[in-house]
CSV table of C-alpha atoms and ligand atoms in Angstrom, one decimal:
chain,number,residue,atom,x,y,z
A,1292,MET,CA,95.1,77.8,98.2
A,1293,ARG,CA,96.7,78.0,94.8
A,1294,ILE,CA,98.6,81.2,93.7
A,1295,ASP,CA,99.6,81.8,90.1
A,1296,ALA,CA,101.9,84.7,89.4
A,1297,ILE,CA,102.6,86.2,85.9
A,1298,THR,CA,106.1,87.8,86.2
A,1299,LEU,CA,109.2,88.6,84.2
A,1300,PHE,CA,111.2,87.8,87.4
A,1301,PRO,CA,110.0,84.3,88.5
A,1302,ASP,CA,113.1,83.8,90.7
A,1303,MET,CA,111.9,86.5,93.1
A,1304,PHE,CA,109.1,84.1,94.2
A,1305,GLY,CA,111.6,81.5,95.5
A,1306,VAL,CA,111.8,83.6,98.7
A,1307,VAL,CA,108.2,83.1,99.7
A,1308,ARG,CA,108.0,79.5,98.4
A,1309,ASP,CA,111.1,78.3,100.2
A,1310,ALA,CA,111.8,80.4,103.3
A,1311,GLY,CA,110.3,80.9,106.8
A,1312,VAL,CA,106.6,80.4,107.7
A,1313,THR,CA,105.5,80.5,104.1
A,1314,GLY,CA,108.1,78.0,103.0
A,1315,ARG,CA,107.1,75.6,105.7
A,1316,ALA,CA,103.4,76.0,104.8
A,1317,HIS,CA,104.3,75.3,101.2
A,1318,ALA,CA,106.2,72.2,102.2
A,1319,GLN,CA,103.1,71.1,104.2
A,1320,GLY,CA,101.0,71.5,101.1
A,1321,LEU,CA,98.9,74.3,102.6
A,1322,TRP,CA,99.4,76.3,99.4
A,1323,SER,CA,100.9,76.0,96.0
A,1324,LEU,CA,102.6,78.5,93.7
A,1325,ASN,CA,103.1,78.5,89.9
A,1326,THR,CA,104.9,81.3,88.0
A,1327,TRP,CA,104.4,82.2,84.4
A,1328,ASN,CA,106.8,84.3,82.4
A,1329,PRO,CA,105.1,86.6,79.7
A,1330,ARG,CA,108.2,86.1,77.6
A,1331,ASP,CA,107.1,82.4,77.1
A,1332,PHE,CA,103.9,83.7,75.5
A,1333,THR,CA,105.6,85.8,72.8
A,1334,HIS,CA,106.1,84.7,69.2
A,1335,ASP,CA,108.8,87.1,67.9
A,1336,ALA,CA,112.6,86.4,67.9
A,1337,HIS,CA,113.2,89.0,70.5
A,1338,ARG,CA,110.4,87.7,72.8
A,1339,THR,CA,109.1,91.3,73.2
A,1340,VAL,CA,106.8,91.9,76.1
A,1341,ASP,CA,106.8,95.7,76.1
A,1342,ASP,CA,106.7,98.7,73.7
A,1343,ARG,CA,106.6,102.5,73.6
A,1344,PRO,CA,103.5,104.3,74.9
A,1345,TYR,CA,101.0,105.7,72.3
A,1346,GLY,CA,100.8,109.4,72.8
A,1347,GLY,CA,104.3,109.6,73.9
A,1348,GLY,CA,105.8,109.8,77.4
A,1349,PRO,CA,108.6,108.2,79.4
A,1350,GLY,CA,109.2,104.4,79.8
A,1351,MET,CA,107.6,101.4,78.3
A,1352,VAL,CA,104.2,99.7,78.5
A,1353,MET,CA,103.6,95.9,78.9
A,1354,MET,CA,101.8,94.5,75.9
A,1355,ALA,CA,98.3,93.0,76.3
A,1356,GLU,CA,98.9,89.9,74.2
A,1357,PRO,CA,101.5,88.0,76.2
A,1358,LEU,CA,99.7,88.7,79.4
A,1359,THR,CA,96.4,87.6,77.9
A,1360,GLN,CA,97.9,84.4,76.7
A,1361,ALA,CA,99.4,83.7,80.1
A,1362,VAL,CA,96.1,84.2,81.8
A,1363,ALA,CA,94.4,81.8,79.3
A,1364,GLU,CA,97.1,79.2,79.9
A,1365,ILE,CA,96.6,79.5,83.7
A,1366,ARG,CA,92.8,79.1,83.4
A,1367,ARG,CA,93.4,75.9,81.3
A,1368,ALA,CA,95.9,74.5,83.9
A,1369,ARG,CA,93.4,75.3,86.7
A,1370,ALA,CA,90.5,73.7,84.9
A,1371,LEU,CA,92.5,70.6,84.1
A,1372,GLN,CA,92.8,70.1,87.8
A,1373,ALA,CA,89.1,70.8,88.3
A,1374,LEU,CA,90.0,73.9,90.4
A,1375,PRO,CA,87.4,76.7,90.7
A,1376,GLY,CA,88.0,80.0,88.9
A,1377,ALA,CA,90.3,82.5,90.5
A,1378,PRO,CA,90.3,86.3,90.2
A,1379,VAL,CA,92.9,88.0,88.2
A,1380,ILE,CA,94.6,90.6,90.4
A,1381,LEU,CA,96.9,93.3,88.9
A,1382,LEU,CA,99.5,94.7,91.3
A,1383,SER,CA,99.5,98.4,90.6
A,1384,PRO,CA,100.4,101.7,92.3
A,1385,THR,CA,96.9,102.9,91.3
A,1386,GLY,CA,95.1,100.0,92.8
A,1387,GLN,CA,93.1,99.7,96.1
A,1388,GLN,CA,95.3,99.6,99.1
A,1389,PHE,CA,95.9,96.0,100.4
A,1390,THR,CA,94.9,95.6,104.1
A,1391,GLN,CA,94.8,92.8,106.7
A,1392,ARG,CA,91.1,92.5,105.6
A,1393,SER,CA,92.3,91.7,102.1
A,1394,ALA,CA,94.8,89.2,103.4
A,1395,CYS,CA,92.0,87.4,105.4
A,1396,ALA,CA,89.8,87.3,102.3
A,1397,LEU,CA,92.6,86.0,100.2
A,1398,ALA,CA,93.4,83.3,102.8
A,1399,GLN,CA,89.8,82.2,102.9
A,1400,SER,CA,89.6,81.9,99.1
A,1401,SER,CA,90.9,79.2,96.7
A,1402,GLY,CA,93.6,81.6,95.5
A,1403,ALA,CA,94.3,84.2,92.9
A,1404,ILE,CA,96.2,85.0,89.6
A,1405,PHE,CA,98.6,87.8,90.3
A,1406,VAL,CA,99.8,89.9,87.4
A,1407,CYS,CA,103.1,91.7,88.2
A,1408,GLY,CA,103.6,94.8,86.2
A,1409,ARG,CA,107.0,96.3,85.3
A,1410,TYR,CA,108.0,99.4,83.4
A,1411,GLU,CA,105.5,102.3,83.4
A,1412,GLY,CA,102.4,100.2,83.3
A,1413,VAL,CA,100.2,97.7,81.5
A,1414,ASP,CA,98.1,98.2,78.3
A,1415,GLN,CA,94.7,99.3,79.5
A,1416,ARG,CA,92.9,96.8,77.2
A,1417,PHE,CA,94.4,93.9,79.1
A,1418,ILE,CA,93.2,95.6,82.4
A,1419,ASP,CA,89.7,96.2,81.0
A,1420,ASN,CA,89.2,92.7,79.6
A,1421,GLN,CA,91.1,90.4,82.0
A,1422,VAL,CA,91.7,92.0,85.3
A,1423,ASP,CA,89.1,91.7,88.1
A,1424,GLU,CA,90.9,93.8,90.8
A,1425,GLN,CA,93.9,96.1,91.2
A,1426,TRP,CA,95.8,96.1,94.5
A,1427,SER,CA,98.5,98.5,95.8
A,1428,LEU,CA,100.9,98.0,98.7
A,1429,GLY,CA,100.7,101.7,99.7
A,1430,ASP,CA,101.6,105.2,98.7
A,1431,PHE,CA,105.2,104.7,97.7
A,1432,VAL,CA,106.9,103.7,94.4
A,1433,ILE,CA,108.5,100.3,93.9
A,1434,SER,CA,109.9,99.0,90.7
A,1435,GLY,CA,107.3,96.4,89.9
A,1436,GLY,CA,104.5,94.3,91.2
A,1437,GLU,CA,106.6,91.4,92.4
A,1438,LEU,CA,107.6,92.7,95.8
A,1439,ALA,CA,103.9,93.7,96.4
A,1440,ALA,CA,102.7,90.2,95.4
A,1441,LEU,CA,105.3,88.6,97.7
A,1442,ALA,CA,104.1,90.7,100.7
A,1443,MET,CA,100.5,89.9,100.0
A,1444,ILE,CA,101.1,86.2,99.6
A,1445,ASP,CA,103.0,86.2,102.9
A,1446,ALA,CA,100.2,88.1,104.6
A,1447,ALA,CA,97.6,85.5,103.4
A,1448,VAL,CA,99.6,82.3,103.8
A,1449,ARG,CA,100.5,82.9,107.4
A,1450,LEU,CA,96.7,83.0,108.1
A,1451,LEU,CA,96.1,79.6,106.7
A,1452,PRO,CA,95.1,77.1,109.4
A,1453,GLY,CA,98.2,75.2,110.4
A,1454,ALA,CA,100.7,77.7,109.0
A,1455,LEU,CA,101.8,79.1,112.3
A,1456,ASN,CA,103.1,77.1,115.4
A,1457,HIS,CA,101.2,77.4,118.6
A,1458,GLY,CA,103.9,79.8,119.8
A,1459,GLU,CA,103.5,82.0,116.7
A,1460,SER,CA,100.0,83.3,117.2
A,1461,SER,CA,98.7,85.6,114.4
A,1462,LEU,CA,95.9,86.7,116.7
A,1463,GLN,CA,98.1,89.0,118.8
A,1464,ASP,CA,99.6,90.8,115.8
A,1465,SER,CA,98.9,94.5,115.3
A,1466,PHE,CA,95.8,94.9,113.1
A,1467,GLN,CA,94.8,91.3,113.5
A,1468,ASP,CA,93.8,91.9,117.1
A,1469,ALA,CA,90.2,92.4,116.5
A,1470,LEU,CA,89.6,93.0,120.2
A,1471,SER,CA,91.8,96.0,120.6
A,1472,GLY,CA,92.5,97.5,117.1
A,1473,LEU,CA,95.8,98.8,118.6
A,1474,LEU,CA,99.4,98.3,117.8
A,1475,ASP,CA,101.2,95.5,119.6
A,1476,SER,CA,103.1,96.2,122.9
A,1477,PRO,CA,106.9,95.8,123.3
A,1478,HIS,CA,108.5,92.4,123.9
A,1479,TYR,CA,111.5,91.4,126.1
A,1480,THR,CA,113.4,88.1,126.4
A,1481,ARG,CA,116.5,86.9,128.2
A,1482,PRO,CA,118.8,88.1,129.6
A,1483,GLU,CA,117.1,90.0,132.4
A,1484,ILE,CA,119.7,92.7,132.3
A,1485,TYR,CA,121.1,93.6,128.8
A,1486,ASN,CA,123.7,96.4,128.5
A,1487,GLY,CA,122.8,97.6,132.0
A,1488,GLU,CA,119.1,97.8,131.1
A,1489,ARG,CA,116.5,95.8,133.1
A,1490,VAL,CA,113.4,94.2,131.8
A,1491,PRO,CA,110.4,96.2,133.1
A,1492,ALA,CA,109.7,94.9,136.6
A,1493,VAL,CA,106.0,94.4,136.0
A,1494,LEU,CA,106.9,91.7,133.4
A,1495,MET,CA,108.8,89.8,136.2
A,1496,SER,CA,106.0,90.2,138.8
A,1497,GLY,CA,103.9,87.2,137.8
A,1498,ASN,CA,100.8,89.4,138.3
A,1499,HIS,CA,98.9,88.7,135.1
A,1500,ALA,CA,96.3,91.4,135.6
A,1501,LEU,CA,99.0,94.0,136.1
A,1502,ILE,CA,100.9,92.7,133.1
A,1503,SER,CA,97.8,92.9,130.9
A,1504,ARG,CA,97.1,96.5,132.0
A,1505,TRP,CA,100.8,97.5,131.4
A,1506,ARG,CA,100.7,96.0,127.9
A,1507,ARG,CA,97.4,97.7,127.2
A,1508,GLU,CA,98.9,101.0,128.2
A,1509,GLN,CA,102.1,100.5,126.2
A,1510,SER,CA,99.8,99.7,123.2
A,1511,LEU,CA,97.8,102.8,123.7
A,1512,ARG,CA,100.9,105.0,124.1
A,1513,LEU,CA,102.6,103.6,121.0
A,1514,THR,CA,99.4,103.8,118.9
A,1515,LEU,CA,98.8,107.4,120.0
A,1516,ARG,CA,102.3,108.3,119.0
A,1517,ASN,CA,102.7,106.4,115.7
A,1518,ARG,CA,99.1,105.8,114.5
A,1519,PRO,CA,96.7,108.4,116.0
A,1520,ASP,CA,94.2,107.4,113.2
A,1521,LEU,CA,93.9,103.9,114.8
A,1522,ILE,CA,93.1,105.5,118.2
A,1523,GLU,CA,90.2,107.4,116.6
A,1524,GLN,CA,89.1,104.2,114.9
A,1525,ALA,CA,89.2,102.2,118.1
A,1526,ARG,CA,87.3,105.0,119.9
A,1527,ALA,CA,84.6,105.1,117.2
A,1528,GLN,CA,84.2,101.3,117.5
A,1529,GLY,CA,83.7,101.6,121.2
A,1530,LEU,CA,86.9,99.6,121.9
A,1531,LEU,CA,88.3,102.1,124.5
A,1532,GLY,CA,87.1,101.9,128.1
A,1533,PRO,CA,87.2,104.6,130.8
A,1534,LEU,CA,90.7,103.3,132.0
A,1535,ASP,CA,92.0,103.6,128.5
A,1536,GLU,CA,90.7,107.1,128.1
A,1537,LYS,CA,92.1,108.1,131.5
A,1538,PHE,CA,95.5,106.8,130.5
A,1539,LEU,CA,95.4,108.5,127.0
A,1540,ALA,CA,94.5,111.8,128.7
A,1541,SER,CA,97.7,111.4,130.8
A,1542,CYS,CA,100.0,110.8,127.7
B,2531,9D3,C1,105.0,108.4,87.4
B,2531,9D3,C2,104.1,107.3,87.3
B,2531,9D3,N1,104.6,106.2,88.2
B,2531,9D3,C3,103.5,105.8,89.1
B,2531,9D3,C4,103.7,106.2,90.5
B,2531,9D3,C5,105.0,105.1,87.3
B,2531,9D3,C6,105.2,103.8,87.9
B,2531,9D3,C7,106.1,103.6,88.9
B,2531,9D3,C8,106.2,102.3,89.4
B,2531,9D3,C9,104.4,102.7,87.4
B,2531,9D3,C10,104.6,101.4,87.9
B,2531,9D3,C11,105.5,101.2,88.9
B,2531,9D3,C12,105.8,99.9,89.4
B,2531,9D3,N2,105.0,99.6,90.7
B,2531,9D3,C13,104.2,98.6,90.8
B,2531,9D3,O1,104.0,97.9,89.8
B,2531,9D3,C14,103.4,98.4,92.0
B,2531,9D3,C15,103.3,99.2,93.2
B,2531,9D3,C16,104.0,100.4,93.6
B,2531,9D3,O2,104.8,101.0,93.0
B,2531,9D3,N3,103.7,100.9,94.9
B,2531,9D3,C17,102.8,100.3,95.7
B,2531,9D3,N4,102.2,99.2,95.4
B,2531,9D3,C18,102.4,98.7,94.1
B,2531,9D3,S1,101.8,97.3,93.5
B,2531,9D3,C19,102.6,97.4,92.1
């Protein structure tokens, strides 16, 4: 998977390229990353990438020309390596919300060209002519597209075959667990007693049927409390059995 990112802050991408699971996957050659600074596609002395909004209003708008030139350069670079075309994805607070489904789709593709906005937004003519999709991280405001792109890259890369150790299963994660559709249950490790608090006895019992049922009930309780929408979804998909319903009724 090849990721290209157009960004005024290329240093921010060092984190995902160099650290943790995504850093190891990068070192293994499972994915590659190239950053492109719009300032390098300007021609004026001040290397201007933004200007004031027509019609007035606060803040600045990213100009179409440097972004368009960057996309053209990325397409040339990809073609030179005989790589297939990649969608241009603008990170935007007005985009479609990114989900685990989006992460799976990205992980199964040959990559994407991420455009990270800064300031108030991007000239609409660039969006109309160059952008295939717009993705948002969720309903909150961050200062630019970079942190959103980093989160999305991380979410996709960890799904690449070979990215996780055997121990680090992505299958049991919340949302990824296609079988349950519930949030993950709590975890405990050594010591057995910490600050006077014991690990739940069931986890020490060696009874795996009992442990499974306990984890299921913890998942149900947590999901009901924090994400009742996911309980509804699981119910609609027929993922809750009579034992689950009985337990939920007792919560
Ligand atoms: C008052 C209008 N603001 C929109 C809510 C202006 C504005 C704020 C922040 C315009 C752009 C930004 C920068 N944010 C992103 O580029 C961004 C983002 C986000 O803020 N939230 C969630 N996902 C994303 S993806 C890119």
